[in-house]
């Protein structure tokens, strides 16, 4: 009996196709599903605040606070996730890279603007009601995430968009930028989930059905938190998938 060849190995025939390839999912349908999920999260945040929390206003009341969860979910999670996935779109893999850099930074800047507006809403509400600011774990985590986000955007703008940034700085900073991109997204998801939980604990107590009895509002908001978590995990999974990463190139265009 002949010894097994290198192709067969010691146990049996080798599989020439990795398991991941057999379960490969096309990027564009996945991206469409992810976009639908993100819009659903924003819509559910708005429905929660409109239906159970009294709607929206700018008068400093609790209806001013209601802008906070909607804007944070829309900016810090959904739009930020979209910005993170720009370079996974196959159309970005060839041709000039500068337009995609501008789109990536513009989406991130839009997410940052929405986030700042969301922070302004909660600070205005607290100040008008005489409520202390920055005392909870949620507030510390949220503000820390926003500060890290602002540093990430500024550093990325300086390293990748300004024409006089040296190539060695871009090469050195790129893996750091990618790492903190995923980190900020997961911190954003954690901040949103803790904020939803905190709001339910504050709201569902005396005079209402208590949180521990799981009224309809609690079920709805808890579901929203889970969907935000799923969205964040799927974005990070897409960023980590090797077959969806933009191929590195040593061409002058890729180093522009």
Coordinates of C-alpha atoms in Angstrom, one line a residue:
X1 CA 0.0 0.0 0.0
X2 CA 1.4 3.4 -1.0
X3 CA 2.1 6.0 1.7
X4 CA -0.4 8.9 1.7
X5 CA 0.8 11.8 -0.5
X6 CA 1.2 15.4 0.6
X7 CA -2.2 16.1 -0.9
X8 CA -3.9 13.4 1.0
X9 CA -2.2 13.8 4.3
X10 CA -2.0 11.2 7.0
X11 CA -5.7 10.9 7.6
X12 CA -7.4 11.3 4.3
X13 CA -7.8 13.5 1.3
X14 CA -7.4 17.2 2.0
X15 CA -10.1 19.7 1.4
X16 CA -8.9 22.2 -1.1
X17 CA -11.6 24.7 -0.1
X18 CA -11.6 26.2 3.4
X19 CA -14.9 25.9 5.3
X20 CA -15.3 29.7 5.3
X21 CA -15.3 29.7 1.5
X22 CA -18.2 27.2 1.5
X23 CA -20.2 29.5 3.7
X24 CA -19.2 32.7 2.0
X25 CA -21.8 35.4 1.9
X26 CA -21.7 38.1 -0.8
X27 CA -20.8 41.5 0.6
X28 CA -23.5 43.6 -1.0
X29 CA -26.5 41.5 0.2
X30 CA -24.9 41.4 3.6
X31 CA -24.5 45.2 3.5
X32 CA -28.1 45.7 2.4
X33 CA -29.2 43.5 5.4
X34 CA -27.0 45.5 7.7
X35 CA -28.3 48.8 6.4
X36 CA -31.9 47.6 7.0
X37 CA -31.0 46.5 10.5
X38 CA -29.4 49.9 11.2
X39 CA -32.4 51.8 10.0
X40 CA -34.6 49.5 12.1
X41 CA -32.6 50.4 15.2
X42 CA -33.0 54.2 14.6
X43 CA -36.7 53.7 13.9
X44 CA -37.2 51.7 17.0
X45 CA -35.3 54.3 19.1
X46 CA -37.6 57.0 17.7
X47 CA -40.7 54.9 18.3
X48 CA -39.7 54.2 21.8
X49 CA -39.2 57.9 22.6
X50 CA -42.4 59.0 20.7
X51 CA -44.8 56.3 21.9
X52 CA -43.7 55.7 25.5
X53 CA -41.5 58.7 26.5
X54 CA -43.8 61.6 25.3
X55 CA -42.1 62.7 22.0
X56 CA -39.6 65.4 21.2
X57 CA -39.0 69.1 21.9
X58 CA -36.3 71.6 22.7
X59 CA -37.7 73.1 25.9
X60 CA -35.4 71.4 28.3
X61 CA -38.0 68.8 29.5
X62 CA -37.8 65.1 29.3
X63 CA -38.9 65.4 25.7
X64 CA -35.6 67.2 25.0
X65 CA -33.8 64.2 26.5
X66 CA -35.5 62.0 24.0
X67 CA -33.3 63.4 21.3
X68 CA -30.3 61.8 23.1
X69 CA -31.0 58.1 22.4
X70 CA -32.1 58.6 18.9
X71 CA -29.2 60.8 17.9
X72 CA -26.7 58.5 19.6
X73 CA -28.0 55.4 18.0
X74 CA -28.1 57.1 14.6
X75 CA -24.7 58.7 14.8
X76 CA -22.4 56.8 17.2
X77 CA -23.6 53.3 16.0
X78 CA -25.3 53.3 12.6
X79 CA -23.6 56.1 10.7
X80 CA -20.3 55.3 12.3
X81 CA -20.7 51.6 11.3
X82 CA -21.5 52.7 7.7
X83 CA -18.3 54.8 7.7
X84 CA -16.3 51.9 8.9
X85 CA -17.5 49.7 6.1
X86 CA -16.7 52.1 3.2
X87 CA -13.4 50.4 2.3
X88 CA -15.1 47.0 2.2
X89 CA -17.2 48.0 -0.8
X90 CA -15.6 46.3 -3.9
X91 CA -15.9 49.4 -5.9
X92 CA -13.3 51.0 -3.7
X93 CA -10.7 48.4 -4.5
X94 CA -9.6 50.0 -7.8
X95 CA -9.3 53.5 -9.2
X96 CA -8.5 56.7 -7.2
X97 CA -8.7 56.2 -3.5
X98 CA -9.1 59.9 -2.5
X99 CA -12.9 60.0 -3.2
X100 CA -13.4 57.1 -0.8
X101 CA -11.2 58.7 1.8
X102 CA -13.4 61.8 1.6
X103 CA -16.6 59.7 1.8
X104 CA -15.2 57.7 4.8
X105 CA -14.2 60.9 6.7
X106 CA -17.5 62.7 5.8
X107 CA -19.6 59.8 7.1
X108 CA -17.6 59.8 10.3
X109 CA -17.8 63.5 10.6
X110 CA -21.6 63.3 10.2
X111 CA -21.7 60.6 12.9
X112 CA -19.7 62.9 15.1
X113 CA -22.1 65.9 14.6
X114 CA -25.1 63.8 15.4
X115 CA -23.3 62.5 18.5
X116 CA -22.5 66.0 19.7
X117 CA -26.1 67.1 19.2
X118 CA -27.2 64.0 21.3
X119 CA -24.8 65.0 24.1
X120 CA -26.1 68.6 23.9
X121 CA -29.7 67.3 24.4
X122 CA -28.9 65.3 27.5
X123 CA -26.8 68.1 29.1
X124 CA -29.5 70.6 28.4
X125 CA -32.1 68.3 30.0
X126 CA -29.9 67.7 33.1
X127 CA -29.1 71.4 33.6
X128 CA -32.7 72.5 33.2
X129 CA -33.9 69.8 35.7
X130 CA -31.0 70.4 38.2
X131 CA -29.7 66.8 37.6
X132 CA -26.0 66.3 38.1
X133 CA -24.0 65.4 35.0
X134 CA -21.4 62.7 34.5
X135 CA -22.1 60.6 37.6
X136 CA -23.0 57.2 36.1
X137 CA -21.0 54.5 34.5
X138 CA -23.0 55.0 31.3
X139 CA -22.1 58.7 31.2
X140 CA -18.4 58.0 31.7
X141 CA -18.3 55.3 29.1
X142 CA -20.3 57.5 26.6
X143 CA -18.2 60.6 27.0
X144 CA -15.0 58.5 26.9
X145 CA -16.2 57.0 23.6
X146 CA -17.0 60.4 22.1
X147 CA -13.6 61.8 23.1
X148 CA -11.8 58.8 21.6
X149 CA -13.9 59.1 18.5
X150 CA -12.9 62.8 18.1
X151 CA -9.2 61.9 18.5
X152 CA -9.6 59.1 16.0
X153 CA -11.2 61.4 13.4
X154 CA -8.6 64.2 13.9
X155 CA -5.7 61.7 13.7
X156 CA -7.1 60.0 10.6
X157 CA -7.7 63.3 8.9
X158 CA -4.1 64.4 9.6
X159 CA -2.6 61.1 8.6
X160 CA -4.6 60.1 5.5
X161 CA -6.2 63.2 4.0
X162 CA -3.6 66.0 4.4
X163 CA -1.2 65.7 1.4
X164 CA 2.0 66.5 3.3
X165 CA 1.7 63.5 5.8
X166 CA 4.7 61.3 5.2
X167 CA 4.1 57.8 3.9
X168 CA 5.8 56.2 6.9
X169 CA 3.5 57.9 9.3
X170 CA 0.5 56.5 7.4
X171 CA 1.9 53.0 7.3
X172 CA 2.6 53.2 11.0
X173 CA -0.7 54.6 12.0
X174 CA -3.0 52.6 9.7
X175 CA -3.2 49.4 12.0
X176 CA -3.8 51.7 15.0
X177 CA -6.6 53.5 13.1
X178 CA -8.2 50.2 12.2
X179 CA -8.0 48.8 15.7
X180 CA -9.5 51.8 17.4
X181 CA -12.2 52.0 14.7
X182 CA -13.6 48.6 15.8
X183 CA -13.0 49.5 19.5
X184 CA -14.9 52.7 19.3
X185 CA -17.8 50.9 17.6
X186 CA -18.0 48.3 20.4
X187 CA -17.8 51.0 23.0
X188 CA -20.6 52.8 21.3
X189 CA -22.7 49.7 21.4
X190 CA -22.0 49.2 25.1
X191 CA -22.8 52.8 25.8
X192 CA -26.1 52.6 24.0
X193 CA -27.1 49.4 25.7
X194 CA -26.2 50.7 29.2
X195 CA -28.1 53.9 28.4
X196 CA -31.2 52.0 27.5
X197 CA -31.0 50.0 30.6
X198 CA -30.4 53.0 32.8
X199 CA -33.4 54.9 31.3
X200 CA -35.7 52.0 31.9
X201 CA -34.6 51.7 35.5
X202 CA -35.2 55.4 36.0
X203 CA -38.6 55.5 34.2
X204 CA -40.3 52.2 35.1
X205 CA -40.7 52.6 38.8
X206 CA -43.3 54.4 41.0
X207 CA -46.5 55.1 39.1
X208 CA -45.8 52.8 36.3
X209 CA -45.4 49.0 35.8
X210 CA -42.0 48.2 37.3
X211 CA -39.2 47.2 35.1
X212 CA -38.9 43.8 36.8
X213 CA -42.5 43.0 35.7
X214 CA -41.4 43.4 32.1
X215 CA -44.0 45.8 30.7
X216 CA -44.4 46.3 26.9
X217 CA -42.0 49.3 27.0
X218 CA -39.3 47.2 28.6
X219 CA -39.7 44.4 26.1
X220 CA -39.5 46.9 23.2
X221 CA -36.4 48.7 24.6
X222 CA -34.6 45.5 25.5
X223 CA -35.2 44.3 22.0
X224 CA -33.8 47.5 20.7
X225 CA -30.6 47.0 22.8
X226 CA -30.2 43.5 21.4
X227 CA -30.6 44.7 17.8
X228 CA -27.9 47.4 18.4
X229 CA -25.6 44.7 19.8
X230 CA -26.2 42.5 16.8
X231 CA -25.6 45.4 14.4
X232 CA -22.2 46.2 16.1
X233 CA -21.1 42.5 16.1
X234 CA -21.9 42.2 12.4
X235 CA -20.0 45.3 11.5
X236 CA -17.0 44.1 13.4
X237 CA -17.3 40.7 11.8
X238 CA -17.4 42.3 8.4
X239 CA -14.3 44.4 9.2
X240 CA -12.4 41.2 10.3
X241 CA -13.4 39.1 7.3
X242 CA -10.2 38.7 5.1
X243 CA -12.0 38.3 1.8
X244 CA -13.8 41.6 2.3
X245 CA -10.7 43.7 3.0
X246 CA -9.4 46.1 0.5
X247 CA -6.3 44.6 -1.1
X248 CA -3.1 46.5 -0.2
X249 CA -1.2 48.0 -3.1
X250 CA 2.1 49.7 -3.5
X251 CA 0.9 51.8 -6.3
X252 CA 1.4 55.6 -6.1
X253 CA -2.4 55.9 -6.1
X254 CA -2.8 53.9 -2.9
X255 CA -0.1 56.1 -1.2
X256 CA -1.7 59.4 -2.2

